[in-house]
PDB file of C-alpha atoms and ligand atoms in Angstrom:
ATOM      1  CA  MET A   1       0.000   0.000   0.000  1.00  0.00           C
ATOM      2  CA  LEU A   2       2.754   2.398   1.011  1.00  0.00           C
ATOM      3  CA  SER A   3       4.773   1.651  -2.116  1.00  0.00           C
ATOM      4  CA  SER A   4       2.058   3.022  -4.369  1.00  0.00           C
ATOM      5  CA  ARG A   5       1.650   6.228  -2.373  1.00  0.00           C
ATOM      6  CA  LYS A   6       3.619   9.189  -3.604  1.00  0.00           C
ATOM      7  CA  VAL A   7       4.965  12.335  -2.022  1.00  0.00           C
ATOM      8  CA  LEU A   8       4.446  15.716  -3.638  1.00  0.00           C
ATOM      9  CA  LEU A   9       7.745  17.545  -4.124  1.00  0.00           C
ATOM     10  CA  LEU A  10       7.566  21.353  -4.205  1.00  0.00           C
ATOM     11  CA  ASN A  11      10.200  23.852  -5.191  1.00  0.00           C
ATOM     12  CA  ALA A  12      11.446  26.305  -2.551  1.00  0.00           C
ATOM     13  CA  THR A  13       8.845  28.702  -3.993  1.00  0.00           C
ATOM     14  CA  TYR A  14       6.060  26.111  -3.344  1.00  0.00           C
ATOM     15  CA  GLU A  15       5.711  25.418  -7.064  1.00  0.00           C
ATOM     16  CA  PRO A  16       4.880  21.713  -7.615  1.00  0.00           C
ATOM     17  CA  LEU A  17       7.787  19.874  -9.252  1.00  0.00           C
ATOM     18  CA  SER A  18       7.135  16.155  -9.269  1.00  0.00           C
ATOM     19  CA  LEU A  19       6.014  13.095  -7.371  1.00  0.00           C
ATOM     20  CA  VAL A  20       8.596  11.009  -5.537  1.00  0.00           C
ATOM     21  CA  THR A  21       8.480   7.750  -3.604  1.00  0.00           C
ATOM     22  CA  PRO A  22       8.355   7.834   0.216  1.00  0.00           C
ATOM     23  CA  PRO A  23      11.927   6.435   0.566  1.00  0.00           C
ATOM     24  CA  LYS A  24      13.221   9.100  -1.814  1.00  0.00           C
ATOM     25  CA  ALA A  25      11.357  11.804   0.127  1.00  0.00           C
ATOM     26  CA  VAL A  26      12.766  10.588   3.452  1.00  0.00           C
ATOM     27  CA  THR A  27      16.276  10.552   1.957  1.00  0.00           C
ATOM     28  CA  LEU A  28      15.887  14.145   0.734  1.00  0.00           C
ATOM     29  CA  ILE A  29      14.798  15.238   4.217  1.00  0.00           C
ATOM     30  CA  TRP A  30      17.597  13.234   5.860  1.00  0.00           C
ATOM     31  CA  ARG A  31      20.132  15.008   3.615  1.00  0.00           C
ATOM     32  CA  ARG A  32      18.442  18.363   4.375  1.00  0.00           C
ATOM     33  CA  VAL A  33      17.783  18.921   0.685  1.00  0.00           C
ATOM     34  CA  ALA A  34      14.088  19.149   1.483  1.00  0.00           C
ATOM     35  CA  GLU A  35      11.848  19.710   4.484  1.00  0.00           C
ATOM     36  CA  SER A  36       8.592  18.026   5.323  1.00  0.00           C
ATOM     37  CA  ILE A  37       5.638  20.386   5.253  1.00  0.00           C
ATOM     38  CA  GLU A  38       2.754  17.890   5.482  1.00  0.00           C
ATOM     39  CA  ILE A  39       2.813  14.468   7.106  1.00  0.00           C
ATOM     40  CA  ASP A  40       0.951  11.520   5.620  1.00  0.00           C
ATOM     41  CA  PRO A  41      -0.989  10.459   8.741  1.00  0.00           C
ATOM     42  CA  GLY A  42      -0.342   6.920   9.895  1.00  0.00           C
ATOM     43  CA  GLN A  43       2.297   6.185   7.227  1.00  0.00           C
ATOM     44  CA  ILE A  44       5.578   4.936   8.636  1.00  0.00           C
ATOM     45  CA  LEU A  45       8.821   3.916   6.942  1.00  0.00           C
ATOM     46  CA  ARG A  46      11.207   1.653   8.857  1.00  0.00           C
ATOM     47  CA  SER A  47      14.905   1.112   8.431  1.00  0.00           C
ATOM     48  CA  PRO A  48      16.771  -1.350  10.676  1.00  0.00           C
ATOM     49  CA  ARG A  49      17.552   1.433  13.150  1.00  0.00           C
ATOM     50  CA  TYR A  50      15.050   4.192  12.568  1.00  0.00           C
ATOM     51  CA  VAL A  51      11.360   4.822  12.112  1.00  0.00           C
ATOM     52  CA  PHE A  52      10.406   7.722   9.878  1.00  0.00           C
ATOM     53  CA  GLU A  53       7.095   9.514   9.557  1.00  0.00           C
ATOM     54  CA  VAL A  54       6.275   9.559   5.866  1.00  0.00           C
ATOM     55  CA  PRO A  55       5.615  13.043   4.504  1.00  0.00           C
ATOM     56  CA  SER A  56       2.777  13.842   2.153  1.00  0.00           C
ATOM     57  CA  VAL A  57       4.304  17.080   0.862  1.00  0.00           C
ATOM     58  CA  ILE A  58       7.966  18.134   0.957  1.00  0.00           C
ATOM     59  CA  ARG A  59       9.630  21.338  -0.126  1.00  0.00           C
ATOM     60  CA  LEU A  60      13.165  21.867  -1.426  1.00  0.00           C
ATOM     61  CA  THR A  61      15.300  24.018   0.855  1.00  0.00           C
ATOM     62  CA  GLN A  62      17.011  25.572  -2.187  1.00  0.00           C
ATOM     63  CA  TYR A  63      15.302  26.823  -5.324  1.00  0.00           C
ATOM     64  CA  ILE A  64      15.958  24.898  -8.521  1.00  0.00           C
ATOM     65  CA  ASP A  65      15.452  26.375 -11.976  1.00  0.00           C
ATOM     66  CA  VAL A  66      12.544  24.432 -13.440  1.00  0.00           C
ATOM     67  CA  ARG A  67      13.113  25.632 -16.971  1.00  0.00           C
ATOM     68  CA  ALA A  68      16.657  24.306 -16.959  1.00  0.00           C
ATOM     69  CA  ARG A  69      15.380  21.084 -15.470  1.00  0.00           C
ATOM     70  CA  GLN A  70      12.457  20.768 -17.884  1.00  0.00           C
ATOM     71  CA  ASN A  71      14.841  21.248 -20.796  1.00  0.00           C
ATOM     72  CA  ARG A  72      16.582  18.022 -19.965  1.00  0.00           C
ATOM     73  CA  VAL A  73      13.426  15.926 -19.956  1.00  0.00           C
ATOM     74  CA  THR A  74      12.404  16.190 -23.570  1.00  0.00           C
ATOM     75  CA  ASN A  75      11.853  12.496 -23.851  1.00  0.00           C
ATOM     76  CA  ARG A  76       9.951  11.660 -27.020  1.00  0.00           C
ATOM     77  CA  HIS A  77       7.435   9.383 -25.342  1.00  0.00           C
ATOM     78  CA  ARG A  78       6.629  11.915 -22.648  1.00  0.00           C
ATOM     79  CA  ILE A  79       5.836  14.512 -25.317  1.00  0.00           C
ATOM     80  CA  LEU A  80       3.644  12.053 -27.225  1.00  0.00           C
ATOM     81  CA  ALA A  81       1.838  11.127 -24.000  1.00  0.00           C
ATOM     82  CA  ARG A  82       1.401  14.789 -23.038  1.00  0.00           C
ATOM     83  CA  ASP A  83      -0.266  15.379 -26.428  1.00  0.00           C
ATOM     84  CA  HIS A  84      -2.369  12.187 -26.114  1.00  0.00           C
ATOM     85  CA  TYR A  85      -0.771  10.710 -29.265  1.00  0.00           C
ATOM     86  CA  ARG A  86      -2.651  13.258 -31.337  1.00  0.00           C
ATOM     87  CA  CYS A  87      -1.247  15.503 -34.048  1.00  0.00           C
ATOM     88  CA  GLN A  88      -1.453  18.980 -32.547  1.00  0.00           C
ATOM     89  CA  TYR A  89      -2.159  20.526 -35.957  1.00  0.00           C
ATOM     90  CA  CYS A  90      -4.855  18.344 -37.517  1.00  0.00           C
ATOM     91  CA  GLY A  91      -5.955  16.290 -34.509  1.00  0.00           C
ATOM     92  CA  ARG A  92      -5.279  12.920 -36.104  1.00  0.00           C
ATOM     93  CA  ARG A  93      -4.440  10.140 -33.663  1.00  0.00           C
ATOM     94  CA  GLY A  94      -1.469   7.871 -34.262  1.00  0.00           C
ATOM     95  CA  SER A  95       1.044   5.527 -32.720  1.00  0.00           C
ATOM     96  CA  ALA A  96       4.642   6.200 -31.699  1.00  0.00           C
ATOM     97  CA  PHE A  97       5.605   4.823 -35.116  1.00  0.00           C
ATOM     98  CA  ASP A  98       3.677   7.175 -37.342  1.00  0.00           C
ATOM     99  CA  LEU A  99       3.852  10.360 -35.255  1.00  0.00           C
ATOM    100  CA  THR A 100       6.775  12.777 -35.258  1.00  0.00           C
ATOM    101  CA  LEU A 101       7.813  15.666 -33.044  1.00  0.00           C
ATOM    102  CA  ASP A 102       7.663  19.109 -34.596  1.00  0.00           C
ATOM    103  CA  HIS A 103       9.609  22.160 -33.422  1.00  0.00           C
ATOM    104  CA  ILE A 104       6.954  24.901 -33.147  1.00  0.00           C
ATOM    105  CA  MET A 105       9.602  27.565 -33.738  1.00  0.00           C
ATOM    106  CA  PRO A 106      11.740  25.761 -36.328  1.00  0.00           C
ATOM    107  CA  LYS A 107      15.182  24.618 -35.283  1.00  0.00           C
ATOM    108  CA  SER A 108      16.673  26.345 -38.330  1.00  0.00           C
ATOM    109  CA  ARG A 109      15.415  29.618 -36.859  1.00  0.00           C
ATOM    110  CA  GLY A 110      16.689  29.151 -33.355  1.00  0.00           C
ATOM    111  CA  GLY A 111      13.797  27.078 -31.940  1.00  0.00           C
ATOM    112  CA  ARG A 112      15.040  25.038 -29.018  1.00  0.00           C
ATOM    113  CA  THR A 113      14.558  21.344 -28.378  1.00  0.00           C
ATOM    114  CA  VAL A 114      12.593  21.794 -25.169  1.00  0.00           C
ATOM    115  CA  ALA A 115       9.222  20.432 -24.112  1.00  0.00           C
ATOM    116  CA  GLU A 116       7.383  23.700 -24.658  1.00  0.00           C
ATOM    117  CA  ASN A 117       8.728  24.080 -28.217  1.00  0.00           C
ATOM    118  CA  LEU A 118       7.911  20.503 -29.265  1.00  0.00           C
ATOM    119  CA  VAL A 119       4.541  19.124 -30.285  1.00  0.00           C
ATOM    120  CA  THR A 120       3.283  15.839 -31.619  1.00  0.00           C
ATOM    121  CA  SER A 121       2.680  16.050 -35.357  1.00  0.00           C
ATOM    122  CA  CYS A 122       1.689  13.598 -38.069  1.00  0.00           C
ATOM    123  CA  ARG A 123       4.170  13.332 -40.948  1.00  0.00           C
ATOM    124  CA  GLU A 124       1.884  15.158 -43.371  1.00  0.00           C
ATOM    125  CA  CYS A 125       1.504  18.183 -41.106  1.00  0.00           C
ATOM    126  CA  ASN A 126       5.202  18.171 -40.275  1.00  0.00           C
ATOM    127  CA  ASN A 127       6.082  18.243 -43.995  1.00  0.00           C
ATOM    128  CA  ARG A 128       3.469  20.844 -44.787  1.00  0.00           C
ATOM    129  CA  LYS A 129       4.581  23.161 -41.975  1.00  0.00           C
ATOM    130  CA  SER A 130       8.240  22.766 -42.942  1.00  0.00           C
ATOM    131  CA  ASP A 131      10.429  25.545 -41.505  1.00  0.00           C
ATOM    132  CA  ARG A 132       7.620  27.986 -40.868  1.00  0.00           C
ATOM    133  CA  THR A 133       5.942  29.050 -37.628  1.00  0.00           C
ATOM    134  CA  PRO A 134       2.316  27.933 -37.085  1.00  0.00           C
ATOM    135  CA  ASP A 135       1.194  31.500 -37.916  1.00  0.00           C
ATOM    136  CA  GLU A 136       3.134  31.632 -41.171  1.00  0.00           C
ATOM    137  CA  ALA A 137       1.911  28.199 -42.180  1.00  0.00           C
ATOM    138  CA  ARG A 138      -1.650  29.049 -41.077  1.00  0.00           C
ATOM    139  CA  MET A 139      -1.604  25.894 -38.996  1.00  0.00           C
ATOM    140  CA  PRO A 140      -2.826  26.943 -35.537  1.00  0.00           C
ATOM    141  CA  LEU A 141      -1.964  24.624 -32.672  1.00  0.00           C
ATOM    142  CA  LEU A 142      -4.816  22.715 -31.043  1.00  0.00           C
ATOM    143  CA  THR A 143      -3.234  23.361 -27.657  1.00  0.00           C
ATOM    144  CA  ASN A 144      -1.743  26.412 -25.978  1.00  0.00           C
ATOM    145  CA  PRO A 145       1.713  27.175 -24.609  1.00  0.00           C
ATOM    146  CA  SER A 146       0.852  26.768 -20.942  1.00  0.00           C
ATOM    147  CA  ALA A 147      -0.474  23.260 -21.626  1.00  0.00           C
ATOM    148  CA  LEU A 148       2.770  22.451 -23.425  1.00  0.00           C
ATOM    149  CA  TYR A 149       4.815  23.734 -20.539  1.00  0.00           C
ATOM    150  CA  TYR A 150       2.897  22.251 -17.648  1.00  0.00           C
ATOM    151  CA  GLY A 151       1.321  19.254 -19.350  1.00  0.00           C
ATOM    152  CA  LEU A 152       4.129  16.797 -18.710  1.00  0.00           C
ATOM    153  CA  GLU A 153       3.637  16.728 -14.976  1.00  0.00           C
ATOM    154  CA  ARG A 154       0.132  18.108 -14.651  1.00  0.00           C
ATOM    155  CA  GLY A 155      -1.671  14.985 -15.790  1.00  0.00           C
ATOM    156  CA  GLU A 156       0.126  12.973 -13.170  1.00  0.00           C
ATOM    157  CA  PHE A 157      -0.486  15.578 -10.447  1.00  0.00           C
ATOM    158  CA  ARG A 158      -4.141  15.800 -11.285  1.00  0.00           C
ATOM    159  CA  ARG A 159      -4.710  12.034 -11.055  1.00  0.00           C
ATOM    160  CA  ALA A 160      -2.766  11.807  -7.810  1.00  0.00           C
ATOM    161  CA  ALA A 161      -4.604  14.774  -6.292  1.00  0.00           C
ATOM    162  CA  GLU A 162      -7.922  12.969  -6.665  1.00  0.00           C
ATOM    163  CA  THR A 163      -7.015  10.804  -3.669  1.00  0.00           C
ATOM    164  CA  ARG A 164      -4.879  13.409  -1.876  1.00  0.00           C
ATOM    165  CA  PRO A 165      -7.047  16.373  -0.941  1.00  0.00           C
ATOM    166  CA  GLU A 166      -4.223  17.860   1.145  1.00  0.00           C
ATOM    167  CA  TRP A 167      -2.282  18.475  -2.124  1.00  0.00           C
ATOM    168  CA  ARG A 168      -4.855  20.626  -3.790  1.00  0.00           C
ATOM    169  CA  LYS A 169      -3.780  23.878  -2.217  1.00  0.00           C
ATOM    170  CA  TYR A 170      -0.275  23.317  -3.579  1.00  0.00           C
ATOM    171  CA  LEU A 171      -1.338  22.268  -7.039  1.00  0.00           C
ATOM    172  CA  PHE A 172      -3.524  25.307  -7.645  1.00  0.00           C
ATOM    173  CA  LEU A 173      -5.674  23.229  -9.949  1.00  0.00           C
ATOM    174  CA  GLU A 174      -8.504  25.735  -9.970  1.00  0.00           C
ATOM    175  CA  ASP A 175      -6.196  28.663 -10.727  1.00  0.00           C
ATOM    176  CA  TRP A 176      -4.636  26.733 -13.539  1.00  0.00           C
ATOM    177  CA  GLU A 177      -7.996  25.830 -15.070  1.00  0.00           C
ATOM    178  CA  GLU A 178      -9.016  29.467 -14.923  1.00  0.00           C
ATOM    179  CA  GLN A 179      -5.790  30.465 -16.651  1.00  0.00           C
ATOM    180  CA  GLN A 180      -6.432  27.863 -19.349  1.00  0.00           C
ATOM    181  CA  ALA A 181      -9.898  29.260 -19.995  1.00  0.00           C
ATOM    182  CA  ARG A 182      -8.483  32.781 -20.235  1.00  0.00           C
ATOM    183  CA  ASP A 183      -5.782  31.637 -22.675  1.00  0.00           C
ATOM    184  CA  LEU A 184      -8.338  29.947 -24.877  1.00  0.00           C
ATOM    185  CA  GLN A 185     -10.476  33.073 -24.910  1.00  0.00           C
ATOM    186  CA  SER A 186      -7.583  35.369 -25.785  1.00  0.00           C
ATOM    187  CA  ASN A 187      -6.416  32.961 -28.502  1.00  0.00           C
ATOM    188  CA  ALA A 188      -9.887  32.946 -29.978  1.00  0.00           C
ATOM    189  CA  GLY A 189     -10.195  36.735 -29.788  1.00  0.00           C
TER     190      GLY A 189
HETATM  191 ZN1  LIG B   1      -1.524  16.331 -38.674  1.00  0.00          ZN
END
């Protein structure tokens, strides 16, 4: 039971970063890299010599730059999963075999290989767009930049938060949904 429970890891600024296992969380606290800010009631972790209270939420004692961190995790499958295996230009669904990753701002024009500049694209759309921006190619994205940036972790947070009400105030789910709605409106306007 304990093994499937996760601990919410926050940045020093209280920004949610990821989910970690209880042993990992306890190690971070032990090394003073993080501090416990919410305990998971009744959850205990034992080592041969010690008994640890398992945290529910921990916070890094030092700020880490999320953008720098996010840049390293541009794993192809995570991007495809974030975009639900759907071409973000035409909406067509595909498999890992027939979908490609497109640089929104083309690489040839300085676009970086980072999660928020990469979207799932079918081969046809990728060829058609070529080295143009979505605006130039008149191929508007089906999603918006904040979804690209936060989507990798958000899906996981959201599922986990369903059973962990004490996380909600850290995940700002409502705020984020509001922001999404605003973005959609301003994109449409
Ligand atoms: Zn397409």
